PDB file of C-alpha atoms in Angstrom:
ATOM      1  CA  MET A   1      53.772   4.421   4.998  1.00  0.00           C
ATOM      2  CA  PRO A   2      56.509   1.975   4.069  1.00  0.00           C
ATOM      3  CA  ARG A   3      59.755   2.189   5.977  1.00  0.00           C
ATOM      4  CA  ILE A   4      63.126   1.901   4.295  1.00  0.00           C
ATOM      5  CA  THR A   5      65.640   0.134   6.486  1.00  0.00           C
ATOM      6  CA  PRO A   6      69.351  -0.164   5.658  1.00  0.00           C
ATOM      7  CA  PHE A   7      70.329  -3.848   5.584  1.00  0.00           C
ATOM      8  CA  LEU A   8      74.018  -4.481   6.272  1.00  0.00           C
ATOM      9  CA  TRP A   9      75.730  -7.736   5.275  1.00  0.00           C
ATOM     10  CA  PHE A  10      78.566  -8.822   7.557  1.00  0.00           C
ATOM     11  CA  ASP A  11      80.676 -11.958   7.416  1.00  0.00           C
ATOM     12  CA  ASN A  12      80.113 -12.969  11.047  1.00  0.00           C
ATOM     13  CA  GLN A  13      80.340  -9.708  13.031  1.00  0.00           C
ATOM     14  CA  ALA A  14      76.713  -8.493  12.897  1.00  0.00           C
ATOM     15  CA  GLU A  15      76.146  -8.569  16.666  1.00  0.00           C
ATOM     16  CA  GLU A  16      79.578  -7.093  17.452  1.00  0.00           C
ATOM     17  CA  ALA A  17      79.082  -4.309  14.904  1.00  0.00           C
ATOM     18  CA  ALA A  18      75.546  -3.502  16.081  1.00  0.00           C
ATOM     19  CA  ARG A  19      76.732  -3.274  19.700  1.00  0.00           C
ATOM     20  CA  PHE A  20      79.587  -1.004  18.591  1.00  0.00           C
ATOM     21  CA  TYR A  21      77.292   1.341  16.640  1.00  0.00           C
ATOM     22  CA  VAL A  22      74.820   1.479  19.547  1.00  0.00           C
ATOM     23  CA  SER A  23      77.719   2.491  21.827  1.00  0.00           C
ATOM     24  CA  VAL A  24      78.716   5.348  19.493  1.00  0.00           C
ATOM     25  CA  PHE A  25      75.307   7.013  19.079  1.00  0.00           C
ATOM     26  CA  LYS A  26      73.447   8.192  22.184  1.00  0.00           C
ATOM     27  CA  ASN A  27      69.791   7.456  21.367  1.00  0.00           C
ATOM     28  CA  SER A  28      70.353   3.917  20.162  1.00  0.00           C
ATOM     29  CA  ARG A  29      69.516   0.348  21.085  1.00  0.00           C
ATOM     30  CA  ILE A  30      69.489  -3.288  20.043  1.00  0.00           C
ATOM     31  CA  VAL A  31      65.875  -4.199  19.191  1.00  0.00           C
ATOM     32  CA  THR A  32      65.933  -7.931  18.406  1.00  0.00           C
ATOM     33  CA  MET A  33      68.213 -10.773  17.363  1.00  0.00           C
ATOM     34  CA  THR A  34      67.404 -13.909  15.405  1.00  0.00           C
ATOM     35  CA  HIS A  35      69.514 -17.053  15.337  1.00  0.00           C
ATOM     36  CA  TYR A  36      70.183 -19.684  12.722  1.00  0.00           C
ATOM     37  CA  GLY A  37      68.267 -22.920  13.207  1.00  0.00           C
ATOM     38  CA  GLU A  38      68.595 -26.443  11.831  1.00  0.00           C
ATOM     39  CA  ALA A  39      68.160 -25.277   8.207  1.00  0.00           C
ATOM     40  CA  GLY A  40      71.215 -22.996   8.325  1.00  0.00           C
ATOM     41  CA  PRO A  41      72.927 -21.746   6.296  1.00  0.00           C
ATOM     42  CA  GLY A  42      74.867 -20.499   9.347  1.00  0.00           C
ATOM     43  CA  PRO A  43      75.781 -22.741  12.273  1.00  0.00           C
ATOM     44  CA  LYS A  44      72.762 -23.581  14.439  1.00  0.00           C
ATOM     45  CA  GLY A  45      72.376 -21.169  17.357  1.00  0.00           C
ATOM     46  CA  THR A  46      74.618 -18.415  15.964  1.00  0.00           C
ATOM     47  CA  VAL A  47      73.276 -14.926  15.361  1.00  0.00           C
ATOM     48  CA  MET A  48      71.627 -14.534  11.967  1.00  0.00           C
ATOM     49  CA  THR A  49      70.263 -10.962  12.173  1.00  0.00           C
ATOM     50  CA  VAL A  50      70.358  -8.037  14.570  1.00  0.00           C
ATOM     51  CA  VAL A  51      67.792  -5.258  14.348  1.00  0.00           C
ATOM     52  CA  PHE A  52      69.096  -2.088  15.956  1.00  0.00           C
ATOM     53  CA  GLN A  53      68.297   1.617  16.034  1.00  0.00           C
ATOM     54  CA  LEU A  54      70.671   4.570  15.779  1.00  0.00           C
ATOM     55  CA  GLU A  55      69.060   7.902  16.646  1.00  0.00           C
ATOM     56  CA  GLY A  56      65.641   6.441  15.758  1.00  0.00           C
ATOM     57  CA  GLN A  57      66.734   4.962  12.390  1.00  0.00           C
ATOM     58  CA  ASP A  58      66.264   1.195  12.102  1.00  0.00           C
ATOM     59  CA  PHE A  59      69.055  -0.977  10.700  1.00  0.00           C
ATOM     60  CA  ILE A  60      69.316  -4.703  10.126  1.00  0.00           C
ATOM     61  CA  ALA A  61      72.658  -6.499  10.314  1.00  0.00           C
ATOM     62  CA  LEU A  62      73.050  -9.994   8.839  1.00  0.00           C
ATOM     63  CA  ASN A  63      75.752 -12.572   9.392  1.00  0.00           C
ATOM     64  CA  GLY A  64      75.737 -13.722   5.791  1.00  0.00           C
ATOM     65  CA  GLY A  65      79.270 -14.988   5.315  1.00  0.00           C
ATOM     66  CA  PRO A  66      82.220 -13.666   3.326  1.00  0.00           C
ATOM     67  CA  HIS A  67      80.413 -13.387  -0.026  1.00  0.00           C
ATOM     68  CA  PHE A  68      79.988  -9.585   0.013  1.00  0.00           C
ATOM     69  CA  THR A  69      81.886  -6.659   1.509  1.00  0.00           C
ATOM     70  CA  PHE A  70      81.197  -2.958   1.915  1.00  0.00           C
ATOM     71  CA  THR A  71      82.421  -0.329  -0.547  1.00  0.00           C
ATOM     72  CA  GLU A  72      82.397   3.466  -0.523  1.00  0.00           C
ATOM     73  CA  ALA A  73      79.488   3.339  -2.970  1.00  0.00           C
ATOM     74  CA  ILE A  74      77.259   3.284   0.130  1.00  0.00           C
ATOM     75  CA  SER A  75      78.003   5.414   3.178  1.00  0.00           C
ATOM     76  CA  PHE A  76      76.200   6.900   6.146  1.00  0.00           C
ATOM     77  CA  SER A  77      76.375  10.639   6.704  1.00  0.00           C
ATOM     78  CA  VAL A  78      76.439  11.994  10.247  1.00  0.00           C
ATOM     79  CA  SER A  79      75.410  15.672  10.447  1.00  0.00           C
ATOM     80  CA  CYS A  80      77.241  17.507  13.225  1.00  0.00           C
ATOM     81  CA  THR A  81      76.607  21.019  14.510  1.00  0.00           C
ATOM     82  CA  THR A  82      79.867  21.473  16.457  1.00  0.00           C
ATOM     83  CA  GLN A  83      83.542  20.595  16.127  1.00  0.00           C
ATOM     84  CA  GLU A  84      83.191  18.556  19.333  1.00  0.00           C
ATOM     85  CA  GLU A  85      80.602  16.349  17.620  1.00  0.00           C
ATOM     86  CA  VAL A  86      82.785  16.019  14.518  1.00  0.00           C
ATOM     87  CA  ASP A  87      85.758  15.031  16.707  1.00  0.00           C
ATOM     88  CA  GLU A  88      83.740  12.563  18.799  1.00  0.00           C
ATOM     89  CA  TYR A  89      82.179  10.674  15.885  1.00  0.00           C
ATOM     90  CA  TRP A  90      85.389  10.774  13.838  1.00  0.00           C
ATOM     91  CA  ASP A  91      87.458   9.405  16.718  1.00  0.00           C
ATOM     92  CA  LYS A  92      85.006   6.661  17.684  1.00  0.00           C
ATOM     93  CA  LEU A  93      84.102   5.466  14.193  1.00  0.00           C
ATOM     94  CA  SER A  94      87.613   5.602  12.716  1.00  0.00           C
ATOM     95  CA  ARG A  95      89.253   3.729  15.627  1.00  0.00           C
ATOM     96  CA  GLY A  96      90.460   0.451  14.169  1.00  0.00           C
ATOM     97  CA  GLY A  97      89.353   1.557  10.725  1.00  0.00           C
ATOM     98  CA  GLU A  98      90.735   3.908   8.110  1.00  0.00           C
ATOM     99  CA  GLU A  99      90.630   7.695   7.859  1.00  0.00           C
ATOM    100  CA  GLY A 100      89.861   9.096   4.441  1.00  0.00           C
ATOM    101  CA  PRO A 101      89.670  12.482   2.737  1.00  0.00           C
ATOM    102  CA  CYS A 102      86.962  15.149   2.980  1.00  0.00           C
ATOM    103  CA  GLY A 103      85.296  13.868   6.148  1.00  0.00           C
ATOM    104  CA  TRP A 104      85.070  10.233   4.987  1.00  0.00           C
ATOM    105  CA  LEU A 105      86.232   7.242   7.002  1.00  0.00           C
ATOM    106  CA  LYS A 106      85.823   3.493   7.113  1.00  0.00           C
ATOM    107  CA  ASP A 107      85.068   1.912  10.457  1.00  0.00           C
ATOM    108  CA  ARG A 108      86.672  -1.315  11.702  1.00  0.00           C
ATOM    109  CA  TYR A 109      84.051  -3.329   9.771  1.00  0.00           C
ATOM    110  CA  GLY A 110      84.732  -1.580   6.455  1.00  0.00           C
ATOM    111  CA  LEU A 111      81.517   0.496   6.495  1.00  0.00           C
ATOM    112  CA  SER A 112      81.976   4.043   5.159  1.00  0.00           C
ATOM    113  CA  TRP A 113      80.833   7.119   7.069  1.00  0.00           C
ATOM    114  CA  GLN A 114      80.837  10.833   6.281  1.00  0.00           C
ATOM    115  CA  ILE A 115      81.249  13.018   9.355  1.00  0.00           C
ATOM    116  CA  THR A 116      79.933  16.337   8.094  1.00  0.00           C
ATOM    117  CA  PRO A 117      79.390  19.630   9.897  1.00  0.00           C
ATOM    118  CA  THR A 118      76.075  21.203   8.883  1.00  0.00           C
ATOM    119  CA  ILE A 119      77.820  24.529   8.283  1.00  0.00           C
ATOM    120  CA  LEU A 120      79.755  22.973   5.382  1.00  0.00           C
ATOM    121  CA  ASN A 121      76.629  22.697   3.203  1.00  0.00           C
ATOM    122  CA  GLU A 122      75.587  26.207   4.150  1.00  0.00           C
ATOM    123  CA  MET A 123      78.956  27.576   3.024  1.00  0.00           C
ATOM    124  CA  LEU A 124      79.067  25.497  -0.148  1.00  0.00           C
ATOM    125  CA  ASN A 125      75.611  26.802  -1.083  1.00  0.00           C
ATOM    126  CA  ASP A 126      76.529  30.455  -0.556  1.00  0.00           C
ATOM    127  CA  PRO A 127      75.432  32.623  -3.512  1.00  0.00           C
ATOM    128  CA  ASP A 128      78.949  34.080  -3.685  1.00  0.00           C
ATOM    129  CA  PRO A 129      80.831  31.594  -5.912  1.00  0.00           C
ATOM    130  CA  GLN A 130      84.224  32.723  -4.596  1.00  0.00           C
ATOM    131  CA  LYS A 131      83.263  31.908  -1.003  1.00  0.00           C
ATOM    132  CA  SER A 132      81.964  28.468  -1.901  1.00  0.00           C
ATOM    133  CA  LYS A 133      85.034  27.819  -4.066  1.00  0.00           C
ATOM    134  CA  ARG A 134      87.401  28.664  -1.190  1.00  0.00           C
ATOM    135  CA  VAL A 135      85.451  26.406   1.155  1.00  0.00           C
ATOM    136  CA  MET A 136      85.532  23.527  -1.338  1.00  0.00           C
ATOM    137  CA  GLU A 137      89.271  23.952  -1.867  1.00  0.00           C
ATOM    138  CA  ALA A 138      89.844  23.954   1.910  1.00  0.00           C
ATOM    139  CA  MET A 139      87.676  20.865   2.432  1.00  0.00           C
ATOM    140  CA  LEU A 140      89.522  18.959  -0.296  1.00  0.00           C
ATOM    141  CA  GLN A 141      92.727  19.357   1.749  1.00  0.00           C
ATOM    142  CA  MET A 142      91.207  17.849   4.907  1.00  0.00           C
ATOM    143  CA  GLY A 143      90.729  14.385   6.330  1.00  0.00           C
ATOM    144  CA  LYS A 144      88.564  15.102   9.368  1.00  0.00           C
ATOM    145  CA  ILE A 145      86.659  18.318   8.695  1.00  0.00           C
ATOM    146  CA  ASP A 146      87.892  21.336  10.664  1.00  0.00           C
ATOM    147  CA  ILE A 147      85.078  23.874  11.055  1.00  0.00           C
ATOM    148  CA  GLU A 148      87.400  26.731  12.001  1.00  0.00           C
ATOM    149  CA  ARG A 149      89.506  26.223   8.857  1.00  0.00           C
ATOM    150  CA  LEU A 150      86.314  26.179   6.769  1.00  0.00           C
ATOM    151  CA  LYS A 151      85.222  29.464   8.342  1.00  0.00           C
ATOM    152  CA  GLN A 152      88.629  31.012   7.659  1.00  0.00           C
ATOM    153  CA  ALA A 153      88.436  29.982   4.000  1.00  0.00           C
ATOM    154  CA  TYR A 154      84.868  31.266   3.765  1.00  0.00           C
ATOM    155  CA  GLU A 155      85.660  34.680   5.284  1.00  0.00           C
ATOM    156  CA  ASN A 156      89.006  35.204   3.540  1.00  0.00           C
ATOM    157  CA  SER A 157      88.338  37.733   0.777  1.00  0.00           C
TER     158      SER A 157
END
């Protein structure tokens, strides 16, 4: 079966970013690196691509120059089962970046992430429209998602 691999375009921080992401996620590693040769377009000997894995998912990072930058139109969602996981990933990925609303953040490289507790989707999909409405309203007031506040909104009748 074909594999779909996210391909991330960096100016010149592909190796730095890959090493950072590998440090954030436990079951992760750098797989390979390629370097620019005589033909360029990058300086000979500098890193061209880094293949790395995060929790078993392959990624490719390219040092492609300043021509393109990341936008929120593409983000990576991290499913968390506990508040401790939410806090850990939020703190690590947002450091040097930018915190956003509703569990979204940009890391120091401008890549967008959604740090989402799995219970959020369960509550939003509740057959009781009032419960899901209260949860949505609570989430819209948050930056980093607070599971306890979601539960309070969900259970408040």
